[in-house]
CSV table of C-alpha atoms in Angstrom, one decimal:
chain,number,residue,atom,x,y,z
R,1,UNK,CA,12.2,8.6,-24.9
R,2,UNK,CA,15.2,6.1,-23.8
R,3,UNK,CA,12.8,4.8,-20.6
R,4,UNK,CA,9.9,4.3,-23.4
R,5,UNK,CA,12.7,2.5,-25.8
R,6,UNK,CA,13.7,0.3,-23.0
R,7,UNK,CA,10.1,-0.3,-22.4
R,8,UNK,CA,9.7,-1.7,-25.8
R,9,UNK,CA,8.5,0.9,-27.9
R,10,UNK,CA,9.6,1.2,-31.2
R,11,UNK,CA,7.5,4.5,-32.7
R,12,UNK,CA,8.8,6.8,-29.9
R,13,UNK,CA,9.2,10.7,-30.6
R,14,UNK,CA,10.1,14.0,-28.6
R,15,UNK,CA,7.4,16.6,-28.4
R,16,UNK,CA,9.1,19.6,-29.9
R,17,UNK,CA,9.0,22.7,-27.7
R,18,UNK,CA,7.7,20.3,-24.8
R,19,UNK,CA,4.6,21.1,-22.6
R,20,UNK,CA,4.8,24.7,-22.9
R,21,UNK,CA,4.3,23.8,-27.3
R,22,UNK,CA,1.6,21.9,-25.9
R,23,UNK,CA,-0.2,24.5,-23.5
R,24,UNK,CA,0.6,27.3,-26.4
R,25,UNK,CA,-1.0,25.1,-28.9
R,26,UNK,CA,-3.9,25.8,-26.6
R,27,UNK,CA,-4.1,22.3,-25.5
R,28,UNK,CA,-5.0,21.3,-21.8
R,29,UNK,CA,-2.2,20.3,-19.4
R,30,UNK,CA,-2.9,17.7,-16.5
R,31,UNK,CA,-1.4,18.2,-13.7
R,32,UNK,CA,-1.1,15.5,-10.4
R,33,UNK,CA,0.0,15.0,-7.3
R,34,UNK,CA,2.3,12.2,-6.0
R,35,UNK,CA,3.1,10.8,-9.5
R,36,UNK,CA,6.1,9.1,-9.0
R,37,UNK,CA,4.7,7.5,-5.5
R,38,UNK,CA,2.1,6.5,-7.9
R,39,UNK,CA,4.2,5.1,-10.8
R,40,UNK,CA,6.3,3.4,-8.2
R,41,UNK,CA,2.9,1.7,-7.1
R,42,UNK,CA,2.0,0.3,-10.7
R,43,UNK,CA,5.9,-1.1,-11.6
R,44,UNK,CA,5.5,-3.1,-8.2
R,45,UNK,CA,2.3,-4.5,-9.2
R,46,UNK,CA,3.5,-5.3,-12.2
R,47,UNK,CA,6.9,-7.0,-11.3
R,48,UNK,CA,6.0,-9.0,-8.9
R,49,UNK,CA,2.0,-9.7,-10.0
R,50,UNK,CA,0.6,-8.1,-6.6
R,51,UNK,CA,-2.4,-9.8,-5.8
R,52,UNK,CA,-5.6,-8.1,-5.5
R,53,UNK,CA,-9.6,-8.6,-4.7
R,54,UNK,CA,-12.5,-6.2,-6.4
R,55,UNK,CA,-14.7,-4.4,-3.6
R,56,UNK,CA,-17.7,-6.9,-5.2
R,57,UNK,CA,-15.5,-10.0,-3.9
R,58,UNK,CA,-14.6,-8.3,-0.5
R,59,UNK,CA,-18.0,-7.2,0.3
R,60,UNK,CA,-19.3,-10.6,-0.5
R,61,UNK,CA,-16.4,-12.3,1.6
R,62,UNK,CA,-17.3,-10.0,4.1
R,63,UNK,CA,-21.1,-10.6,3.8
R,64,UNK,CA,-20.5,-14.5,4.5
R,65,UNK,CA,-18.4,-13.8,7.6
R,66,UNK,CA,-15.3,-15.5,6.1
R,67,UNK,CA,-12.1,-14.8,7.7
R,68,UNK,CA,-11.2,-11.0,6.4
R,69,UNK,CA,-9.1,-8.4,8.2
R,70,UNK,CA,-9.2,-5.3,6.7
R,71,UNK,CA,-5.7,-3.1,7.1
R,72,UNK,CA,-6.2,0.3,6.1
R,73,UNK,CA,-2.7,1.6,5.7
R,74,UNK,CA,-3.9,5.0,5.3
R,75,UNK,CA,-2.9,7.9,8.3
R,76,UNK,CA,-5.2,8.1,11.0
R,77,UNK,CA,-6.6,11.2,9.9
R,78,UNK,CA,-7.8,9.8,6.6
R,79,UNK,CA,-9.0,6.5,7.9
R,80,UNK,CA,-11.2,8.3,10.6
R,81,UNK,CA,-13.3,10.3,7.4
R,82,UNK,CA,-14.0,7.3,5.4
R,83,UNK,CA,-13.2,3.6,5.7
R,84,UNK,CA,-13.9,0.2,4.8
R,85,UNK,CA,-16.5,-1.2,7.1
R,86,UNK,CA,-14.5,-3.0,9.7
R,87,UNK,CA,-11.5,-2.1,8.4
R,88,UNK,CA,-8.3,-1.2,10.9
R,89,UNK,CA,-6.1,1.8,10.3
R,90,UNK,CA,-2.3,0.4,10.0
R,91,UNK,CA,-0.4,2.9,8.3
R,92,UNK,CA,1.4,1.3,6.1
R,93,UNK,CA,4.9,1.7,7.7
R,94,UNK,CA,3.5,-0.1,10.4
R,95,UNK,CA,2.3,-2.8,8.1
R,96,UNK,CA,4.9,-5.4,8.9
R,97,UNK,CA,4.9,-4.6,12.8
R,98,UNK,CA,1.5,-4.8,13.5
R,99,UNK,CA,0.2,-7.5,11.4
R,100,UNK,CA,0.3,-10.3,13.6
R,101,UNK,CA,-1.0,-8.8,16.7
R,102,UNK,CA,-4.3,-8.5,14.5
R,103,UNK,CA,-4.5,-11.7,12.4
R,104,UNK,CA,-6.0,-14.2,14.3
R,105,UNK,CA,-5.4,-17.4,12.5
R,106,UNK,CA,-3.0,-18.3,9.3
R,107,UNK,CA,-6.9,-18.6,7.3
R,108,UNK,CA,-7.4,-15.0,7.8
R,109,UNK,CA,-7.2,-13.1,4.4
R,110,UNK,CA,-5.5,-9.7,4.8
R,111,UNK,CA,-6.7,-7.4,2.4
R,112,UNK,CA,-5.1,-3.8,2.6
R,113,UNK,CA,-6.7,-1.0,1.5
R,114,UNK,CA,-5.6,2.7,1.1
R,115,UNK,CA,-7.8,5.5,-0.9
R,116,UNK,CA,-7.1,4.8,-4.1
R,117,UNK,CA,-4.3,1.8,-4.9
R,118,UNK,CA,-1.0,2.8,-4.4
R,119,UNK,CA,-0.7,2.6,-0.8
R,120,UNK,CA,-2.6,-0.5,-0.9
R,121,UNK,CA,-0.3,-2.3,-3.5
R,122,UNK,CA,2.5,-1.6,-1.5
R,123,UNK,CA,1.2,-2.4,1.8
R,124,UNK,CA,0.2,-6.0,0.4
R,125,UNK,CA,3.5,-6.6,-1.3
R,126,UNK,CA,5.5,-5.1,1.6
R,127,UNK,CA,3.3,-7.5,3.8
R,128,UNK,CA,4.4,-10.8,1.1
R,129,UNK,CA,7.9,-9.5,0.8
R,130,UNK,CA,8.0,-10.3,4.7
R,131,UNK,CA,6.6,-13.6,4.3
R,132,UNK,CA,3.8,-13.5,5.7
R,133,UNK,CA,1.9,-16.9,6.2
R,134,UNK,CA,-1.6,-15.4,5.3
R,135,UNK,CA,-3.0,-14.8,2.2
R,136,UNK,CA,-2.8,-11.2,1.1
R,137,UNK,CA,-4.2,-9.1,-1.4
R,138,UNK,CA,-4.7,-5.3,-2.2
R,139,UNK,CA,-8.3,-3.8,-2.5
R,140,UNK,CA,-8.4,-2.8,-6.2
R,141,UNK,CA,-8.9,1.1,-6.5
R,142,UNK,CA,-9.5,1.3,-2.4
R,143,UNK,CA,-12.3,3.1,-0.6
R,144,UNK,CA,-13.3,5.3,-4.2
R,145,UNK,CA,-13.9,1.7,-5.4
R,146,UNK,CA,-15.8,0.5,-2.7
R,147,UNK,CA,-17.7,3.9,-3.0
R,148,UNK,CA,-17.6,3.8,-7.0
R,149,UNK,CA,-19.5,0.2,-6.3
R,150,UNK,CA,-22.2,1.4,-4.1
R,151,UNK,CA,-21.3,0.2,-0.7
R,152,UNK,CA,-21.5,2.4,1.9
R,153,UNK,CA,-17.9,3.6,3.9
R,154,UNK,CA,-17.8,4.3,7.8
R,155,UNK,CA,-17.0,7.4,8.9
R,156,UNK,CA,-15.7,8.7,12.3
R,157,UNK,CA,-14.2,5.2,13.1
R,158,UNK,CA,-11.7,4.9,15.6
R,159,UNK,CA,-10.5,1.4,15.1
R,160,UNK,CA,-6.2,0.8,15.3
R,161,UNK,CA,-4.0,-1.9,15.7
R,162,UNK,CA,-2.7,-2.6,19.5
R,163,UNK,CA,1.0,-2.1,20.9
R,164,UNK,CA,3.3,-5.0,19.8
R,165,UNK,CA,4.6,-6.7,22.4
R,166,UNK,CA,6.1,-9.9,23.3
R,167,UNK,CA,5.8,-12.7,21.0
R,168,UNK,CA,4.3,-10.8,18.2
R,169,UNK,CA,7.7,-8.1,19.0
R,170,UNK,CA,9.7,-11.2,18.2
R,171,UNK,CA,8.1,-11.5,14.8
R,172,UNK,CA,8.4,-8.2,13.6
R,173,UNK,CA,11.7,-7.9,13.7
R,174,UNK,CA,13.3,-11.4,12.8
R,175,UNK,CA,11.1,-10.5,9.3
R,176,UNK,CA,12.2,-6.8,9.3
R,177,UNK,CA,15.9,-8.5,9.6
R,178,UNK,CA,15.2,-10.8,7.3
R,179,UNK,CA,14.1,-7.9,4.5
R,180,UNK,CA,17.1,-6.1,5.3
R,181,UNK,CA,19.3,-9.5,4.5
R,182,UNK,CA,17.2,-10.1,1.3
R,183,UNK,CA,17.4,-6.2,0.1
R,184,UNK,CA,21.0,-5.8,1.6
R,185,UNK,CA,19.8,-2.9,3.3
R,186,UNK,CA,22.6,-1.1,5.1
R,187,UNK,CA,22.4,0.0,8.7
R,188,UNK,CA,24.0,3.3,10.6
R,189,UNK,CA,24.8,3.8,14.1
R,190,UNK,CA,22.9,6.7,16.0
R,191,UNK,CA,27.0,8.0,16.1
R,192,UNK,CA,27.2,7.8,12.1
R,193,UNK,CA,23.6,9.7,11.6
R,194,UNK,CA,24.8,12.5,14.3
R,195,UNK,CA,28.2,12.9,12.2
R,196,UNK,CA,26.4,13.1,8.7
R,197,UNK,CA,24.0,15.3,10.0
């Protein structure tokens, strides 16, 4: 009630008895997995206007040969059952590290994908957060869309990004120390982990 309040909402009332009224009444409950991953997703999209492409526009990019890298920030184990043709697993922790030992040129558009859109709105606004030169975008409801829009997946693919190294090292981590200055993230020791653990 308060968060919908804040929201805006000015006809906002409590469900008396809750869920269990609900399912008692005989009504259907929903249940999900990941929610808050997922609601985490949709608020970052929405605050900072995540850019994304349909799987029409990507396939048609992709058709004409332009300059595409696909990023599949999805585990290895779910990239290797179904993917984007082309695409590269890059789980998306690995986002930031890896993406300039696979982009070619500054024309390149980088268009992460995940299975459904979460994963692939953060990975695209983790990616712009780090100030990456490219153009960057999210594929729009993932590999179910490109499915739901009649294009065919791979399967079995065994495509990853290399080991950084080197120049592309060097990158990495002036932009993951320049997150952490932006964010004012705080750092440990290995000696202050050990004693809170």
């Amino acid at each position: 009630q308060i968060a919908a309040q804040h929201a805006g909402g000015s006809l906002v009332s409590v469900l008396e008895g809750g869920t269990l009224a609900w399912s008692d009444a005989g009504y259907e409950l929903f249940s999900g997995v990941n929610v808050p991953s997922k609601a985490f997703g949709e608020i970052v999209e929405h605050e900072y206007g995540t850019p994304s492409i349909s799987a029409d526009e990507l396939k048609s990019k992709l058709d004409a040969g332009d300059g595409v890298v696909v990023l599949d920030s999805r585990p290895y184990s779910e990239y290797h059952a179904r993917n984007i043709p082309g695409g590269i697993c890059v789980p998306g922790g690995e986002l930031v590290y890896r993406v300039d030992a696979l982009t070619p040129s500054e024309d390149v558009l980088l268009v992460v994908n995940c299975a459904g859109r979460t994963r692939s709105i953060i990975g695209a606004q983790s990616l712009l957060n780090a100030g990456v030169s490219n153009q960057v975008v999210a594929l729009r409801n993932g590999t179910m869309g490109w499915h739901l829009a009649g294009y065919k997946l791979e399967t079995g693919m065994n495509r990853r990004a290399p080991e950084v190294s080197g120049k592309t090292l060097e990158i990495a981590k002036k932009r993951a120390r320049a997150i952490a200055a932006r964010y004012r993230v705080k750092t440990i020791h290995k000696g202050d982990l050990e004693r809170f653990q």
